[in-house]
Amino acid sequence: MLDDFMLRAALAGIGVALAAAPLGCFVVWRRMAYFGDATAHAAILGVALSLLLSTSIFAGVLVVSLLMAILVSLLSGRGYAMDTLLGVMAHSALAFGLVAVSFVSGVRIDLMAYLFGDILAVGKGDLVLIAGGALLVMALVGWRWSSLLTATLDADLARANGIHPGREQLVLTLSLAVVVAVALKVVGVLLIAALLIIPAAAARPFCRTPEAMVLVAAVIGAASTSGGLQAAYWLDTPTGPTIVSLAAVVFVLCSLVDIGRRRLARMSSSDISS
Amino acid sequence: MPLLSIDDLRVVLGGQTILEGIDLQLECGEIVTLVGPNGSGKSTLLRTIIGALTPAGGRLVRRPGLTIGYVPQRLAIDPTLPMTVTRFLNLPRRRSGEAVQQALAQAGVPELSSHQLMSLSGGQRQRVLLARALLEKPDLLLLDEATQGLDHRGTADFYRQIERVRRETGCAILMVSHELHVVMRTSDRVICLDRHVCCQGTPERVLASPAYQALFGPDTADALAFYRHEHLRERDTASPALAQVGAAHSMGASA
């Protein structure tokens, strides 16, 4: 049944969306968007190194993204202007990665696949990796859920409860590297951060609890990946960018609904007072 | 055995000595207030007690099994994080609905359980933080300038609530405050901090001490007069007008 490439692609997309949802929410809550970017962009360096060393792309990306994420974590909170520093690191990682890839002969044609993803080429082996990665991330975040939330609200509040905010940050860092590694095939390094942030941001107006936001983000993410896949098939457009475009359209619609709802609430409350 | 015993504590942050030679003992059920100018290490001391900072020297001994409730200066919650009051009170541990409702009632805000944390006013948010600290059934409650940003009325109400909490639960309270005139009334003991302990004792003794006056300026005499005046009145009938006068004095005092 997994012989159909469209089915494999759809499953891969849903797997990545499920892993990205809880993590994406934390990226939004903790204002780590640029952090996600830097980690994702470093993945191209991982691709180059794996090709040079003839190792598995997945492993290379995982290691390099993890190193990048740890480096950024270490540098944060040491008096650097974080957005500047992350901007430098995100784009340098991308540039160095692209330069490194050019040293590897014969992959120039494949570069687009790494930058924008190649979901239609997902094989059974990739599917196993994606499923494993998604399960790992969901288990990690689920296990640390309460501590992560407390540390996100306030570091000292967490410490007073015996939680180490640094250790929780490490859980997120590790999960981020795993998501980058599994999402590479689906949307590519340039658009991974979008898959993290957009569904979470679109879900925000409709949720009263963090758990609800993760759930809604997962639904929006899964709908965007499967919908984008179909749209790309009909329109003959690149799949990764189509998926992200669809997610962006959903985000705009959600924002419009939210704005309309607020207007209505304000109008009805001014009716009452007048 | 005291709840907390601090002996010759030294705390260094970023190569700078913030606290030095701190001795402090806290007994069951007492309310102790830390006063001191900005940068005197008041918050640092609280953060060391909760274990957020590691002392560079000295001893800090908690009574075995001591539970601490901590109320930070304020909670800067990101608007993207949806969170109801009930969900917040269930972090990091699940609590029974009864316990949550009881803590909210004890903090004086029983009606807020289903509200969004984001939509609360400053005073409501502080009370929710207080409720969360009370859920720990603390032996020791730590309040770090918990009334910052509240108006005089809100501040006075908040401290009345604190006194009530002590009466009902019998926990000890260690709090940092700038609102000298209000706090003096509720405190059993005041510790004046300026990287070291300048002076300590009953509120009246500290206000009168030369070390305290050297730190806060000669206007403190007015605060003392106000404090005495206020002390004679019934606690729960302080008029807003008087609170205003007191605030004006203490602002002069801390300038």
Coordinates of C-alpha atoms in Angstrom, one line a residue:
Chain A
M1 CA 0.0 0.0 0.0
L2 CA 3.0 2.3 0.6
D3 CA 4.0 1.8 -3.0
D4 CA 2.0 4.9 -4.0
F5 CA 4.4 7.9 -3.9
M6 CA 1.5 10.3 -3.2
L7 CA 0.5 8.3 -0.1
R8 CA 4.1 8.2 1.1
A9 CA 4.3 11.9 0.6
A10 CA 1.1 12.6 2.5
L11 CA 2.1 10.4 5.4
A12 CA 5.5 12.1 5.5
G13 CA 3.9 15.5 5.5
I14 CA 1.5 14.6 8.3
G15 CA 4.3 13.1 10.4
V16 CA 6.4 16.2 10.1
A17 CA 3.3 18.4 10.9
L18 CA 2.6 16.4 14.1
A19 CA 6.2 16.7 15.3
A20 CA 6.3 20.4 14.4
A21 CA 3.1 21.3 16.2
P22 CA 4.2 21.1 19.9
L23 CA 7.7 22.3 19.1
G24 CA 6.3 25.2 16.9
C25 CA 4.1 26.3 19.8
F26 CA 7.2 26.5 22.1
V27 CA 9.1 28.4 19.4
V28 CA 6.3 30.9 19.3
W29 CA 5.8 31.2 23.0
R30 CA 9.5 31.5 23.8
R31 CA 10.2 33.8 20.8
M32 CA 12.7 31.4 19.3
A33 CA 11.7 32.0 15.7
Y34 CA 15.2 33.1 14.7
F35 CA 16.7 30.2 16.7
G36 CA 14.6 27.8 14.6
D37 CA 15.9 29.5 11.5
A38 CA 19.5 29.3 12.5
T39 CA 19.2 25.6 13.4
A40 CA 17.4 24.8 10.1
H41 CA 19.8 26.7 7.9
A42 CA 22.7 24.9 9.5
A43 CA 21.2 21.7 8.1
I44 CA 22.6 22.5 4.6
L45 CA 26.1 22.4 6.1
G46 CA 25.1 19.0 7.5
V47 CA 24.1 17.9 4.0
A48 CA 27.4 19.0 2.6
L49 CA 29.4 17.2 5.3
S50 CA 27.4 14.0 4.8
L51 CA 28.0 14.0 1.1
L52 CA 31.7 14.7 1.6
L53 CA 32.0 11.9 4.2
S54 CA 29.5 9.6 2.4
T55 CA 27.4 9.2 5.5
S56 CA 23.6 9.3 6.0
I57 CA 22.2 12.7 5.2
F58 CA 19.8 12.3 8.1
A59 CA 22.6 11.7 10.6
G60 CA 24.8 14.5 9.3
V61 CA 21.9 17.0 9.4
L62 CA 20.9 15.9 12.9
V63 CA 24.5 16.3 14.2
V64 CA 25.2 19.7 12.6
S65 CA 21.8 21.1 13.5
L66 CA 22.2 19.9 17.1
L67 CA 25.7 21.5 17.3
M68 CA 24.3 24.8 15.9
A69 CA 21.4 24.8 18.4
I70 CA 23.7 24.1 21.3
L71 CA 26.1 26.8 20.2
V72 CA 23.2 29.3 20.0
S73 CA 21.9 28.2 23.4
L74 CA 25.4 28.7 24.9
L75 CA 25.8 32.1 23.4
S76 CA 22.3 33.3 24.5
G77 CA 22.2 35.1 27.8
R78 CA 25.8 36.2 27.7
G79 CA 25.3 39.8 26.9
Y80 CA 25.2 39.5 23.1
A81 CA 22.4 41.2 21.2
M82 CA 20.6 37.9 20.4
D83 CA 18.7 38.9 17.2
T84 CA 21.8 40.3 15.6
L85 CA 23.9 37.2 16.6
L86 CA 21.2 34.8 15.4
G87 CA 20.9 36.7 12.1
V88 CA 24.6 36.4 11.6
M89 CA 24.6 32.7 12.5
A90 CA 21.5 31.7 10.5
H91 CA 22.7 33.2 7.3
S92 CA 26.4 32.4 7.7
A93 CA 25.4 28.7 8.3
L94 CA 23.4 28.8 5.1
A95 CA 26.2 30.5 3.1
F96 CA 28.9 28.1 4.4
G97 CA 26.6 25.2 3.7
L98 CA 26.0 26.3 0.1
V99 CA 29.8 26.8 -0.5
A100 CA 30.5 23.4 1.1
V101 CA 28.0 21.7 -1.1
S102 CA 29.6 23.2 -4.2
F103 CA 32.8 21.3 -3.4
V104 CA 30.9 18.0 -3.7
S105 CA 30.8 17.1 -7.3
G106 CA 27.5 16.0 -8.9
V107 CA 25.1 17.3 -6.3
R108 CA 24.5 20.8 -7.9
I109 CA 21.4 19.5 -9.5
D110 CA 20.1 18.2 -6.2
L111 CA 20.6 21.4 -4.3
M112 CA 17.0 22.6 -4.9
A113 CA 15.8 19.4 -3.2
Y114 CA 17.7 20.3 -0.1
L115 CA 16.7 23.9 -0.1
F116 CA 13.0 23.4 -0.8
G117 CA 12.4 19.8 0.0
D118 CA 11.5 16.9 -2.2
I119 CA 8.5 15.3 -0.6
L120 CA 7.5 13.3 -3.7
A121 CA 10.8 11.4 -3.5
V122 CA 10.1 10.2 0.1
G123 CA 11.0 6.5 0.2
K124 CA 9.9 3.8 2.7
G125 CA 13.2 4.3 4.6
D126 CA 12.6 8.0 4.8
L127 CA 9.1 7.3 6.1
V128 CA 10.5 5.2 8.9
L129 CA 12.9 8.0 9.9
I130 CA 10.1 10.6 9.8
A131 CA 7.8 8.4 11.9
G132 CA 10.6 7.6 14.4
G133 CA 11.6 11.3 14.6
A134 CA 8.0 12.5 15.1
L135 CA 7.4 9.9 17.8
L136 CA 10.6 10.8 19.5
V137 CA 9.8 14.5 19.6
M138 CA 6.3 13.9 20.8
A139 CA 7.5 11.6 23.5
L140 CA 10.2 14.0 24.6
V141 CA 7.9 17.1 24.7
G142 CA 5.1 15.1 26.2
W143 CA 7.3 13.8 29.0
R144 CA 8.6 17.2 29.9
W145 CA 5.4 19.0 29.1
S146 CA 4.5 20.5 32.6
S147 CA 8.1 21.5 33.3
L148 CA 8.6 23.0 29.9
L149 CA 5.4 25.1 30.3
T150 CA 6.4 26.3 33.7
A151 CA 9.9 27.2 32.5
T152 CA 8.4 29.0 29.6
L153 CA 6.2 31.1 31.9
D154 CA 8.9 32.2 34.2
A155 CA 12.4 30.8 34.9
D156 CA 12.4 31.6 38.6
L157 CA 9.0 30.3 39.1
A158 CA 10.2 27.0 37.6
R159 CA 13.3 27.0 39.7
A160 CA 11.3 27.5 42.9
N161 CA 9.5 24.3 41.8
G162 CA 12.8 22.4 41.5
I163 CA 12.8 22.6 37.6
H164 CA 16.0 23.5 35.8
P165 CA 15.1 25.9 33.0
G166 CA 18.4 25.1 31.3
R167 CA 17.6 21.4 31.1
E168 CA 14.2 22.1 29.7
Q169 CA 15.8 24.3 27.1
L170 CA 18.0 21.4 26.1
V171 CA 15.0 19.2 25.5
L172 CA 13.6 21.8 23.1
T173 CA 17.0 22.2 21.4
L174 CA 17.3 18.5 20.9
S175 CA 13.7 18.2 19.6
L176 CA 14.4 21.1 17.2
A177 CA 17.4 19.4 15.7
V178 CA 15.3 16.2 15.2
V179 CA 12.4 18.1 13.6
V180 CA 14.9 19.8 11.3
A181 CA 16.4 16.5 10.3
V182 CA 13.0 14.9 9.5
A183 CA 11.5 18.0 7.8
L184 CA 14.5 18.5 5.5
K185 CA 13.0 16.0 2.9
V186 CA 9.5 17.5 3.2
V187 CA 10.0 21.3 3.0
G188 CA 13.8 21.9 2.8
V189 CA 16.1 24.0 4.9
L190 CA 14.7 27.4 3.9
L191 CA 11.1 26.6 4.9
I192 CA 11.4 24.4 8.0
A193 CA 11.0 27.4 10.3
A194 CA 7.8 28.3 8.5
L195 CA 6.3 24.9 9.1
L196 CA 7.1 25.3 12.8
I197 CA 5.8 28.9 13.3
I198 CA 2.9 29.4 10.9
P199 CA 0.5 26.6 12.1
A200 CA 1.1 27.6 15.7
A201 CA 0.5 31.3 15.0
A202 CA -2.6 30.5 13.0
A203 CA -4.0 28.4 15.9
R204 CA -3.4 31.0 18.7
P205 CA -6.7 33.0 18.4
F206 CA -8.9 30.0 18.9
C207 CA -7.3 28.5 22.0
R208 CA -7.7 29.0 25.7
T209 CA -5.1 26.5 26.9
P210 CA -1.6 25.5 25.6
E211 CA -2.8 22.0 25.0
A212 CA -5.6 23.2 22.7
M213 CA -3.1 25.3 20.8
V214 CA -0.8 22.3 20.1
L215 CA -3.8 20.3 18.9
V216 CA -5.1 23.0 16.6
A217 CA -1.6 23.7 15.3
A218 CA -1.2 20.0 14.5
V219 CA -4.5 19.9 12.6
I220 CA -3.6 23.1 10.7
G221 CA -0.2 21.7 9.9
A222 CA -1.4 18.3 8.8
A223 CA -4.2 20.0 6.6
S224 CA -1.6 22.3 5.1
T225 CA 0.8 19.6 4.2
S226 CA -1.8 17.2 2.7
G227 CA -3.6 20.1 1.0
G228 CA -0.4 21.6 -0.3
L229 CA 0.6 18.3 -1.7
Q230 CA -2.6 17.9 -3.6
A231 CA -2.4 21.6 -4.8
A232 CA 1.1 21.1 -6.0
Y233 CA 0.1 18.0 -7.9
W234 CA -2.8 19.8 -9.7
L235 CA -0.9 23.1 -10.3
D236 CA 2.4 21.4 -11.1
T237 CA 4.2 23.7 -8.6
P238 CA 7.1 22.8 -6.2
T239 CA 5.6 21.0 -3.2
G240 CA 7.5 22.5 -0.3
P241 CA 6.8 26.1 -1.2
T242 CA 3.1 25.2 -2.0
I243 CA 2.7 23.6 1.4
V244 CA 4.1 26.7 3.2
S245 CA 2.0 29.0 0.9
L246 CA -1.2 27.1 1.9
A247 CA -0.3 27.3 5.6
A248 CA 0.2 31.1 5.1
V249 CA -3.2 31.4 3.5
V250 CA -4.7 29.5 6.5
F251 CA -2.9 31.9 8.8
V252 CA -4.3 34.9 7.1
L253 CA -7.8 33.4 7.1
C254 CA -7.5 32.6 10.9
S255 CA -6.3 36.2 11.6
L256 CA -9.2 37.7 9.6
V257 CA -11.7 35.5 11.5
D258 CA -10.1 36.7 14.7
I259 CA -10.3 40.3 13.7
G260 CA -13.9 40.0 12.7
R261 CA -14.8 38.3 15.9
R262 CA -13.2 41.0 18.0
R263 CA -15.0 43.7 16.0
L264 CA -18.3 42.0 16.6
A265 CA -17.6 41.6 20.3
R266 CA -16.7 45.3 20.5
M267 CA -19.8 46.3 18.6
S268 CA -22.1 44.3 20.8
S269 CA -20.5 45.5 23.9
S270 CA -20.9 49.1 22.8
D271 CA -24.5 48.4 22.0
I272 CA -25.0 47.3 25.5
S273 CA -23.4 50.4 27.0
S274 CA -25.2 52.9 24.8
Chain B
M1 CA 15.1 24.5 64.5
P2 CA 14.5 27.6 62.4
L3 CA 12.8 27.3 59.0
L4 CA 15.8 28.8 57.3
S5 CA 19.2 29.6 58.6
I6 CA 21.6 31.7 56.6
D7 CA 25.2 32.1 57.8
D8 CA 27.8 34.5 56.4
L9 CA 26.3 34.1 52.9
R10 CA 28.1 35.6 49.9
V11 CA 26.6 35.8 46.4
V12 CA 28.6 36.8 43.3
L13 CA 27.0 37.6 40.0
G14 CA 29.1 38.2 36.9
G15 CA 32.2 38.8 38.9
Q16 CA 30.5 41.3 41.2
T17 CA 29.8 40.7 44.8
I18 CA 26.1 41.3 45.4
L19 CA 25.7 40.0 48.9
E20 CA 28.3 39.6 51.6
G21 CA 28.3 38.5 55.2
I22 CA 24.5 37.9 55.3
D23 CA 23.2 36.3 58.5
L24 CA 19.5 35.6 58.7
Q25 CA 17.2 33.2 60.6
L26 CA 13.6 32.7 59.9
E27 CA 11.2 31.2 62.5
C28 CA 7.8 29.7 62.0
G29 CA 5.0 32.2 61.4
E30 CA 6.9 35.4 61.4
I31 CA 6.6 38.2 58.8
V32 CA 10.0 39.6 57.9
T33 CA 10.5 42.5 55.4
L34 CA 13.6 43.2 53.4
V35 CA 14.1 46.9 52.6
G36 CA 17.0 48.5 50.8
P37 CA 17.8 50.8 47.9
N38 CA 17.9 49.6 44.3
G39 CA 20.7 47.2 43.7
S40 CA 21.1 46.3 47.3
G41 CA 20.6 42.6 46.7
K42 CA 17.1 42.1 47.9
S43 CA 15.9 40.0 45.0
T44 CA 19.2 38.3 44.8
L45 CA 18.8 37.1 48.4
L46 CA 15.3 35.7 47.6
R47 CA 16.5 34.0 44.4
T48 CA 19.3 32.4 46.4
I49 CA 16.8 31.1 48.9
I50 CA 14.7 29.5 46.2
G51 CA 17.8 27.9 44.7
A52 CA 18.0 29.9 41.5
L53 CA 21.4 31.2 42.4
T54 CA 24.3 29.3 44.0
P55 CA 26.1 31.0 46.9
A56 CA 29.8 31.8 46.5
G57 CA 30.3 31.3 50.2
G58 CA 28.7 30.8 53.5
R59 CA 25.9 28.5 54.5
L60 CA 22.2 28.3 53.7
V61 CA 20.3 25.6 55.6
R62 CA 16.7 24.9 55.0
R63 CA 14.8 22.9 57.5
P64 CA 14.4 19.4 56.1
G65 CA 11.2 19.1 54.1
L66 CA 10.7 22.9 54.0
T67 CA 8.2 23.9 51.3
I68 CA 8.6 27.3 49.8
G69 CA 6.0 29.4 47.9
Y70 CA 7.5 32.0 45.7
V71 CA 5.7 35.1 44.3
P72 CA 7.9 36.9 41.7
Q73 CA 7.9 40.6 41.1
R74 CA 5.6 40.1 38.1
L75 CA 4.8 37.5 35.6
A76 CA 5.7 38.6 32.0
I77 CA 3.5 36.2 30.1
D78 CA 3.9 36.2 26.3
P79 CA 0.6 37.1 24.6
T80 CA 1.0 34.1 22.3
L81 CA 0.6 31.7 25.2
P82 CA -3.0 30.9 25.9
M83 CA -3.4 30.1 29.6
T84 CA -6.4 30.0 31.9
V85 CA -5.9 30.7 35.6
T86 CA -6.9 27.1 36.4
R87 CA -4.4 25.7 34.0
F88 CA -1.7 27.9 35.4
L89 CA -2.5 26.8 38.9
N90 CA -2.1 23.2 37.8
L91 CA 1.5 23.8 36.7
P92 CA 3.8 22.0 37.2
R93 CA 1.7 19.6 39.2
R94 CA -2.0 18.7 38.8
R95 CA -4.2 19.8 41.7
S96 CA -7.7 19.0 42.6
G97 CA -10.4 21.4 41.6
E98 CA -11.2 22.0 45.3
A99 CA -7.6 22.8 46.1
V100 CA -7.4 25.3 43.2
Q101 CA -10.7 27.0 44.3
Q102 CA -9.6 27.1 47.9
A103 CA -6.2 28.7 47.0
L104 CA -8.0 31.3 44.8
A105 CA -10.4 32.1 47.7
Q106 CA -7.4 32.4 50.1
A107 CA -5.8 34.9 47.7
G108 CA -9.0 36.9 47.5
V109 CA -9.9 36.1 43.9
P110 CA -12.3 33.2 43.9
E111 CA -14.1 34.4 40.7
L112 CA -11.0 34.3 38.4
S113 CA -10.6 30.5 37.8
S114 CA -11.7 30.5 34.1
H115 CA -10.2 33.8 33.1
Q116 CA -7.3 34.1 30.7
L117 CA -4.0 35.1 32.5
M118 CA -3.4 37.7 29.8
S119 CA -6.6 39.5 30.5
L120 CA -6.0 40.1 34.2
S121 CA -5.1 43.4 35.8
G122 CA -1.8 43.8 37.6
G123 CA -3.4 43.3 41.0
Q124 CA -5.4 40.2 39.9
R125 CA -2.3 38.7 38.4
Q126 CA -0.4 39.1 41.7
R127 CA -3.2 37.5 43.6
V128 CA -3.2 34.6 41.2
L129 CA 0.6 34.2 41.7
L130 CA -0.1 34.3 45.4
A131 CA -2.8 31.5 45.0
R132 CA -0.3 29.4 43.1
A133 CA 2.3 29.9 45.9
L134 CA -0.3 28.9 48.4
L135 CA -1.1 25.7 46.6
E136 CA 2.3 24.4 47.7
K137 CA 1.0 24.7 51.3
P138 CA 4.2 26.6 52.0
D139 CA 6.0 26.8 55.4
L140 CA 7.7 29.8 54.0
L141 CA 6.2 32.3 51.5
L142 CA 8.6 34.6 49.6
L143 CA 7.3 37.7 48.0
D144 CA 9.5 39.8 45.7
E145 CA 8.1 43.3 45.5
A146 CA 4.7 41.7 44.9
T147 CA 2.8 45.0 44.8
Q148 CA 5.0 46.7 42.2
G149 CA 2.7 48.5 39.8
L150 CA -0.4 48.4 42.1
D151 CA -2.0 51.6 43.3
H152 CA -2.2 52.5 47.0
R153 CA -5.5 50.8 47.5
G154 CA -4.4 47.7 45.7
T155 CA -1.2 47.6 47.7
A156 CA -2.9 48.0 51.1
D157 CA -5.4 45.3 50.1
F158 CA -2.7 43.0 49.1
Y159 CA -0.8 43.2 52.4
R160 CA -4.0 42.8 54.3
Q161 CA -4.5 39.6 52.4
I162 CA -0.9 38.5 53.3
E163 CA -1.6 39.1 57.0
R164 CA -4.8 37.0 56.6
V165 CA -2.9 34.2 54.9
R166 CA -0.4 34.1 57.8
R167 CA -3.2 34.0 60.3
E168 CA -5.0 31.2 58.4
T169 CA -2.0 29.0 57.4
G170 CA 0.6 30.0 60.0
C171 CA 3.4 30.2 57.3
A172 CA 6.4 32.4 57.7
I173 CA 6.7 35.3 55.2
L174 CA 9.8 36.9 53.8
M175 CA 9.0 39.8 51.5
V176 CA 10.8 42.5 49.7
S177 CA 9.1 45.9 49.5
H178 CA 9.5 49.5 48.7
E179 CA 6.3 50.6 50.3
L180 CA 7.8 51.2 53.7
H181 CA 4.8 52.7 55.4
V182 CA 2.5 49.9 54.4
V183 CA 4.9 47.1 55.1
M184 CA 6.1 48.4 58.4
R185 CA 2.6 47.8 59.8
T186 CA 2.4 44.2 58.8
S187 CA 6.0 43.2 59.7
D188 CA 7.3 41.6 62.8
R189 CA 10.8 42.3 61.8
V190 CA 12.5 44.5 59.2
I191 CA 15.9 43.8 57.7
C192 CA 17.6 46.7 56.0
L193 CA 19.9 45.5 53.2
D194 CA 22.6 47.2 51.3
R195 CA 24.8 44.3 50.1
H196 CA 25.1 43.5 53.8
V197 CA 22.7 43.7 56.6
C198 CA 22.8 47.3 57.7
C199 CA 20.4 47.0 60.6
Q200 CA 17.5 44.8 61.6
G201 CA 14.9 44.6 64.3
T202 CA 11.3 45.8 64.9
P203 CA 10.0 48.2 62.3
E204 CA 10.3 51.1 64.7
R205 CA 13.8 50.4 65.7
V206 CA 14.9 50.1 62.1
L207 CA 13.2 53.3 61.1
A208 CA 14.9 55.1 63.9
S209 CA 18.4 53.6 63.3
P210 CA 21.1 55.9 61.9
A211 CA 22.1 53.3 59.3
Y212 CA 18.6 53.2 57.9
Q213 CA 18.4 57.0 57.8
A214 CA 21.7 57.2 56.1
L215 CA 20.4 55.0 53.3
F216 CA 17.0 56.5 52.8
G217 CA 17.7 60.1 53.8
P218 CA 16.5 62.4 56.6
D219 CA 12.8 62.4 55.3
T220 CA 12.4 59.0 56.9
A221 CA 11.5 60.8 60.1
D222 CA 8.2 61.7 58.3
A223 CA 7.6 58.0 57.5
L224 CA 8.2 57.2 61.1
A225 CA 5.7 59.8 62.3
F226 CA 3.2 58.4 59.8
Y227 CA 3.9 54.9 60.8
R228 CA 3.2 55.7 64.5
H229 CA 0.1 57.5 63.6
E230 CA -1.1 54.7 61.4
H231 CA -0.2 52.1 64.0
L232 CA -2.7 53.5 66.4
R233 CA -5.6 53.1 64.0
E234 CA -7.6 50.0 63.4
R235 CA -5.8 48.0 60.7
D236 CA -8.8 47.6 58.4
T237 CA -10.1 51.2 58.5
A238 CA -7.2 53.1 57.0
S239 CA -8.7 55.7 54.7
P240 CA -7.5 56.1 51.2
A241 CA -6.7 59.8 51.9
L242 CA -4.3 58.8 54.6
A243 CA -2.7 56.1 52.4
Q244 CA -2.1 58.9 49.9
V245 CA -0.2 61.0 52.4
G246 CA 1.8 58.0 53.5
A247 CA 2.7 57.3 50.0
A248 CA 3.9 60.8 49.4
H249 CA 6.1 60.6 52.4
S250 CA 7.6 57.3 51.6
M251 CA 8.4 58.5 48.1
G252 CA 10.2 61.4 49.6
A253 CA 12.0 59.0 51.9
S254 CA 13.2 56.7 49.1
A255 CA 14.3 59.5 46.8

